[in-house]
Tab-separated table of C-alpha atoms in Angstrom:
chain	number	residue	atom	x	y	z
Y	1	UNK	CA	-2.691	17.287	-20.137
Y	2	UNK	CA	-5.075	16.672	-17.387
Y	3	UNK	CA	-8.109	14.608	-17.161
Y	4	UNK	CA	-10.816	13.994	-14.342
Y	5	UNK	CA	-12.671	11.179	-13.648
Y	6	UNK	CA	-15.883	11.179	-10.900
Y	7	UNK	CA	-16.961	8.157	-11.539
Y	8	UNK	CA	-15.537	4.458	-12.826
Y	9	UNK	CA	-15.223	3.389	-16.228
Y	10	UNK	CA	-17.337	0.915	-17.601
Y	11	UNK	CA	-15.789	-2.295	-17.644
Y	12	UNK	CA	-17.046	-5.865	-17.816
Y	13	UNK	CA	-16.498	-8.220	-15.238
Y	14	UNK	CA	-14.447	-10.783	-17.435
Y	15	UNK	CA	-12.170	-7.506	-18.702
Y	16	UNK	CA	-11.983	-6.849	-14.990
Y	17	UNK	CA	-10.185	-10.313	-14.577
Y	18	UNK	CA	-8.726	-10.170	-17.692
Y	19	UNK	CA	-6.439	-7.197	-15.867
Y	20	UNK	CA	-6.122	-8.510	-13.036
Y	21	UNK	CA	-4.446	-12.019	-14.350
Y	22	UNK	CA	-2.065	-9.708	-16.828
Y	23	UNK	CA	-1.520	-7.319	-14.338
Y	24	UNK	CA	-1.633	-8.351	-10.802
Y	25	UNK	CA	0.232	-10.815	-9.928
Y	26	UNK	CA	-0.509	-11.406	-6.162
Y	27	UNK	CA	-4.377	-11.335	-7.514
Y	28	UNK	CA	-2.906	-14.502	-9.521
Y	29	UNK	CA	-2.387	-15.844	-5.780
Y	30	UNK	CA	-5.524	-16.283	-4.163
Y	31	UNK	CA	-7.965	-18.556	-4.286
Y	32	UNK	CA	-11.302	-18.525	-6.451
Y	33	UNK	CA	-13.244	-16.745	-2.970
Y	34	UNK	CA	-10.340	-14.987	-2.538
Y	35	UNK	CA	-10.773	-13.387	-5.741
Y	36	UNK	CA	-14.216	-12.745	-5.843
Y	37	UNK	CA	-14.033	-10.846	-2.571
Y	38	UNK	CA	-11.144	-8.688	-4.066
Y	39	UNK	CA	-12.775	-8.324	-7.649
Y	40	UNK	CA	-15.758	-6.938	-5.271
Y	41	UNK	CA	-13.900	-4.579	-3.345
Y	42	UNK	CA	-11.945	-3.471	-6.041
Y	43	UNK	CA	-15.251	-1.796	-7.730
Y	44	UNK	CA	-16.279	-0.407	-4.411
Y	45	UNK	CA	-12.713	1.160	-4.175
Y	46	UNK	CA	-12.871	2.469	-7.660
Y	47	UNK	CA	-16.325	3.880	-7.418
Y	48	UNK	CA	-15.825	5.623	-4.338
Y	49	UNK	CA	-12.993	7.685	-5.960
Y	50	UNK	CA	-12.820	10.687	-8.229
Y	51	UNK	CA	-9.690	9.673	-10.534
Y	52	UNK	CA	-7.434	12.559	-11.890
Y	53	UNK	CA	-4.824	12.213	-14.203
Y	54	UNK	CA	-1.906	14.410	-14.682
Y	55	UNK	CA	0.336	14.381	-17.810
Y	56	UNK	CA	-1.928	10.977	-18.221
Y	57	UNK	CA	-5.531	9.738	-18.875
Y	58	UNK	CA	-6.880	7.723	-16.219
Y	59	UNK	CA	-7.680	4.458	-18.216
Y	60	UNK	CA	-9.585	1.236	-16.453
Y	61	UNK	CA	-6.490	-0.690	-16.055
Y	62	UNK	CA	-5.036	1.867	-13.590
Y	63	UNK	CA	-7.934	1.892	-11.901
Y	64	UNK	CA	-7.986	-1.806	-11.784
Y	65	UNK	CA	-4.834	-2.262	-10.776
Y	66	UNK	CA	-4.572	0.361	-7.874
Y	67	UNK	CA	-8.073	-0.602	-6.699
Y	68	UNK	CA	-7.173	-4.340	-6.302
Y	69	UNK	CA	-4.261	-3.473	-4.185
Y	70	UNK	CA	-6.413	-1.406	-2.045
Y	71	UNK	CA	-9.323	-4.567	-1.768
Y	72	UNK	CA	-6.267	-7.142	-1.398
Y	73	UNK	CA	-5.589	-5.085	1.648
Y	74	UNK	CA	-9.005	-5.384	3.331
Y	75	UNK	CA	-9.406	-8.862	2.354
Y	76	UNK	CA	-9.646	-9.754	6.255
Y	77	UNK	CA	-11.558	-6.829	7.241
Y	78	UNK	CA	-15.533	-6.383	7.737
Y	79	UNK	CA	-15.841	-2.675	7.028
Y	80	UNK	CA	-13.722	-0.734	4.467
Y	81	UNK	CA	-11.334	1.100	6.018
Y	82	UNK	CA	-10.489	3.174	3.045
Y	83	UNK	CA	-13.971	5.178	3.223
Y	84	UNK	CA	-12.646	8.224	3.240
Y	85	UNK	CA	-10.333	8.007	0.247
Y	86	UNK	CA	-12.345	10.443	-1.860
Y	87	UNK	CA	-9.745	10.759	-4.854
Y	88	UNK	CA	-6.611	9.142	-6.642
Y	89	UNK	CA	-4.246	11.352	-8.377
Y	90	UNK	CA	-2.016	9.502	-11.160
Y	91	UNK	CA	1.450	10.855	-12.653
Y	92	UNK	CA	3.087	9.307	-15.209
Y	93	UNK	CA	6.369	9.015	-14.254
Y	94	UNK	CA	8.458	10.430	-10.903
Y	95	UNK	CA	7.089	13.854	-9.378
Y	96	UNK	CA	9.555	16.016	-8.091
Y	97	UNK	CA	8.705	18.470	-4.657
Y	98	UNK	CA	10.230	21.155	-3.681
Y	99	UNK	CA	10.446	22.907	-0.382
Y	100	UNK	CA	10.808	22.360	3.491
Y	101	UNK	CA	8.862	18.973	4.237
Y	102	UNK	CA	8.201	17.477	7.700
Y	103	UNK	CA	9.283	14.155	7.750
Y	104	UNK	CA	7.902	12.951	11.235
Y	105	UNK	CA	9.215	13.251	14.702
Y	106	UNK	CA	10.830	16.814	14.827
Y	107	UNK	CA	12.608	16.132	11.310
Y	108	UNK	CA	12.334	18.414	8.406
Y	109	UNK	CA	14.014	18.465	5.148
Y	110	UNK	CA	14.384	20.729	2.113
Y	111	UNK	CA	15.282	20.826	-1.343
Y	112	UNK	CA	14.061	18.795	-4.361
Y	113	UNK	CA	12.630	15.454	-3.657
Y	114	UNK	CA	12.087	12.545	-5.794
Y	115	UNK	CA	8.597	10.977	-4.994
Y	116	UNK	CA	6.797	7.807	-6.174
Y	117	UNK	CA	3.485	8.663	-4.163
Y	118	UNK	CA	2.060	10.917	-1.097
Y	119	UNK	CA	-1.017	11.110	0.961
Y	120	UNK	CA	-2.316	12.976	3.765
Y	121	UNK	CA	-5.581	12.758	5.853
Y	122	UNK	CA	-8.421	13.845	4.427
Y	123	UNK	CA	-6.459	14.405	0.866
Y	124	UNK	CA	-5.982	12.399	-2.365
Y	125	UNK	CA	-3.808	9.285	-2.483
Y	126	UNK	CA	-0.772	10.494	-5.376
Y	127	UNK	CA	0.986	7.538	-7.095
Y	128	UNK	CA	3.245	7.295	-10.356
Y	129	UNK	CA	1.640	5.261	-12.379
Y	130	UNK	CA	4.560	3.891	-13.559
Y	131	UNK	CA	5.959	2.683	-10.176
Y	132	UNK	CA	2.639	1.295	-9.703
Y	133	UNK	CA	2.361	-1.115	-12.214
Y	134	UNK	CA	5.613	-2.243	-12.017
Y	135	UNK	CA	5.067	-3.102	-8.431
Y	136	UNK	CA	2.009	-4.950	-9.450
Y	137	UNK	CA	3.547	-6.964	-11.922
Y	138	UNK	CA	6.795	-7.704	-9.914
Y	139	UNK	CA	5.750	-8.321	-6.623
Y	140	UNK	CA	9.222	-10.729	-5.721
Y	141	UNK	CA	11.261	-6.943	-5.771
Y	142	UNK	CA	9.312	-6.554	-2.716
Y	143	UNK	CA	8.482	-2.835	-3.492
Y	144	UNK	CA	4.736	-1.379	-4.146
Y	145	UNK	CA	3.835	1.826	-3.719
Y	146	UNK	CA	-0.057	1.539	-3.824
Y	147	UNK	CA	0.526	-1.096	-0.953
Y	148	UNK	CA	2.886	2.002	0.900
Y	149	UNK	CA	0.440	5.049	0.521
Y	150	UNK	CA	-2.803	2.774	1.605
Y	151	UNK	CA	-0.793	1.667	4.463
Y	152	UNK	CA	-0.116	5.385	5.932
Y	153	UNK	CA	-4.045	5.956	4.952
Y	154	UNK	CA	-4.613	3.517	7.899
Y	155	UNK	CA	-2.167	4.840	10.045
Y	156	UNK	CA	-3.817	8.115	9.687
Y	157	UNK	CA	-6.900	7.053	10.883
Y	158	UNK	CA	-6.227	9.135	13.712
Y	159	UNK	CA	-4.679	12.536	11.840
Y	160	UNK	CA	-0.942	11.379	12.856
Y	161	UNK	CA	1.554	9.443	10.480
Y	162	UNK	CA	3.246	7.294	13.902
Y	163	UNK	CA	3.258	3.770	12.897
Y	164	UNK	CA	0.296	3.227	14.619
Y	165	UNK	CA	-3.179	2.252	13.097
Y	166	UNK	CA	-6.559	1.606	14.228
Y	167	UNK	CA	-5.991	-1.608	16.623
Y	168	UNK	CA	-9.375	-1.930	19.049
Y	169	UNK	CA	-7.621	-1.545	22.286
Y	170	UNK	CA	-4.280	-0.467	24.672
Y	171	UNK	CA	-3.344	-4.044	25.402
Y	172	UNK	CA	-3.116	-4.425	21.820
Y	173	UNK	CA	-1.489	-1.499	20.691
Y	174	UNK	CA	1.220	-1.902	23.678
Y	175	UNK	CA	1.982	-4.557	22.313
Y	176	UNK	CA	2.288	-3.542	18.269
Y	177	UNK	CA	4.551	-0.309	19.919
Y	178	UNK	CA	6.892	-2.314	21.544
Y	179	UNK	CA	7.061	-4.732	18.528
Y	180	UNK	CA	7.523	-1.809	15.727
Y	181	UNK	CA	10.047	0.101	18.412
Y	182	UNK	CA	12.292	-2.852	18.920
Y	183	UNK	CA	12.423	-3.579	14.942
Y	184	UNK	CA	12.836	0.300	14.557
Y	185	UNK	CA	15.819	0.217	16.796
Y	186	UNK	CA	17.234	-2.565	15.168
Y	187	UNK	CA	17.309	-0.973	12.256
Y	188	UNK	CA	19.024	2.297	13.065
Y	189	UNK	CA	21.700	0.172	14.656
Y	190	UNK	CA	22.482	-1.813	11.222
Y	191	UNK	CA	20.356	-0.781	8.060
Y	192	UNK	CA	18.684	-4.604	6.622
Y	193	UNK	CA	18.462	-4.157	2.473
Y	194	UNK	CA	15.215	-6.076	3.472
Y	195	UNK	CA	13.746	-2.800	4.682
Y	196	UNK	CA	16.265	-0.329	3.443
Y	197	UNK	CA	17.328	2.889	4.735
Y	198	UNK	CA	13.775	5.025	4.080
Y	199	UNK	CA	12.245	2.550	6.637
Y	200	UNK	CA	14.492	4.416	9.255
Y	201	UNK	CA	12.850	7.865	8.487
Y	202	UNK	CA	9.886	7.134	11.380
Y	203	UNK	CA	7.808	4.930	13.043
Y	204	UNK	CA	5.295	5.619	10.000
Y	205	UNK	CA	7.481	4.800	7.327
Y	206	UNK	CA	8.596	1.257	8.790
Y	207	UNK	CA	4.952	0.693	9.082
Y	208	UNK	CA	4.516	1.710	5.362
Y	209	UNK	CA	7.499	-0.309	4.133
Y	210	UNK	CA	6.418	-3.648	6.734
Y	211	UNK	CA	2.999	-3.397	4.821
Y	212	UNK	CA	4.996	-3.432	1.635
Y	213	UNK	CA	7.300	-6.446	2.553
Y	214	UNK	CA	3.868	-7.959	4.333
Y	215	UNK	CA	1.940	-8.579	0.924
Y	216	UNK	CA	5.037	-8.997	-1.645
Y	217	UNK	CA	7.453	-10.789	0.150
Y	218	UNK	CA	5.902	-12.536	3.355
Y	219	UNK	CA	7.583	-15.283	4.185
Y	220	UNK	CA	10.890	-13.983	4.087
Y	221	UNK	CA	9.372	-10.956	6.483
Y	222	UNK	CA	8.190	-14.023	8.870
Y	223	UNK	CA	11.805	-15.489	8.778
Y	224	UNK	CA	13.541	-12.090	9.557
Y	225	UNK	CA	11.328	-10.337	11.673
Y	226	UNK	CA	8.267	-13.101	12.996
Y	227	UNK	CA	7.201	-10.991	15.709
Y	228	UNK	CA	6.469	-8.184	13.555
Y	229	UNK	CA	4.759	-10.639	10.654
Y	230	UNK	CA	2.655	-11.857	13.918
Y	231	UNK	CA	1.527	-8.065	14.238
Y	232	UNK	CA	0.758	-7.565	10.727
Y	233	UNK	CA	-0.884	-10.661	10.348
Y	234	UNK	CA	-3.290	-10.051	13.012
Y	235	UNK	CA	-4.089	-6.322	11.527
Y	236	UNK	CA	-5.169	-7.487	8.153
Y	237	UNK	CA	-6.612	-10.532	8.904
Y	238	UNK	CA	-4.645	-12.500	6.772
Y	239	UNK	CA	-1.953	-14.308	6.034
Y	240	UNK	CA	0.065	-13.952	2.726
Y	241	UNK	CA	2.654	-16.298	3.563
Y	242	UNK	CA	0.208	-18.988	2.700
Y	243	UNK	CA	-0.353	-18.315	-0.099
Y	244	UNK	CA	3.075	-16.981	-1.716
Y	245	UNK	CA	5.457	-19.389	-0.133
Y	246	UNK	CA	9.817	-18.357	-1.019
């Protein structure tokens, strides 16, 4: 089965929150500003998309849920940075791809592959819907793959998956390269369960995976890695460890 959507679904504003409190947990987080400026930039997010489902109908609480993560995000920012996300494409359950894949940095790989979301420039943002929600409602696991696909969306602001998004200026992005490099390297040397062992695939994937850790599991990313958290922090604009305290 496949469905389309070009434009939201209807929804009230009170079965908006309604979602959002059942479903969301870091929504459950903020403050009452706090969520009005995500409830707001969730219904820009979700009307700026065409949603396709496939094997699945696109109902409003996956919009709802995917489009908070992408407004919890942007919380700190002044424009929206995810302008250019044109569509959403929701699977059910795993998707499976086949064929030689470039993983970043000279390094290829083929063969089936187990996926719980994709994106490229320009293209549709894929996520299992099932990985989604369960990364929405269990936030403490530390995992969240709407949080790990919006993240390389920013880092391909400019067409290359490296780690590196849109920071205003060389002093500052000296300084977020030698700060992602020196965790990078650290990791290769000893793999931290924090991160895990896909974090090691590239420069973009740590920055995917940080993201991840970032907004589900912040202060124990300040503990292990503060330099890093400083980065992030100073990105988005925000800072989650204020608010969901380990």
């Amino acid at each position: 089965m496949f469905s389309r959507r070009r434009k939201p679904l209807s929804i009230a504003p009170t079965e908006m929150r309604r979602v959002l409190d059942d479903r969301v947990a870091l929504w459950r987080d903020l403050d009452a500003a706090g969520q009005d400026r995500l409830l707001e930039g969730c219904v820009r997010f979700i009307g700026g998309c065409r949603w396709e489902g496939i094997g699945m109908e696109v109902d409003p609480t996956a919009q709802i849920v995917v489009g908070a993560h992408a407004a919890l995000m942007t919380l700190g920012f002044d424009r929206d940075p995810f302008s250019d996300v044109s569509s959403v494409v929701l699977y059910p359950t795993t998707i499976v791809r086949r064929g030689v894949r470039n993983l970043g940095s000279g390094v290829s790989s083929a063969g089936p592959l187990t996926i719980h979301g994709e994106t490229t420039r320009g293209g549709p943002v894929v996520l299992v819907w099932k990985a989604v929600d369960t990364g929405s409602r269990f936030p403490e696991r530390g995992r969240n793959v709407a949080i790990h696909e919006l993240a390389h969306r920013l880092d391909l602001v400019d067409g290359v998956v490296d780690g590196m998004p849109p920071l205003g200026g060389r002093p500052a992005e000296l300084e977020w390269q030698q700060t992602l490099q020196a965790v990078y390297a650290g990791l290769i040397a000893e793999i931290d369960l924090f991160f895990g062992r896909y974090a090691t695939t590239n420069h973009g994937e740590l920055f995917a995976v940080a993201t991840e850790r970032f907004f589900t599991r912040p202060t124990e990313l300040m503990r292990r890695y503060p330099a890093l958290y400083r980065q992030l922090a100073g990105f988005f604009r925000q800072d989650p460890s204020q608010r969901r305290p380990e």
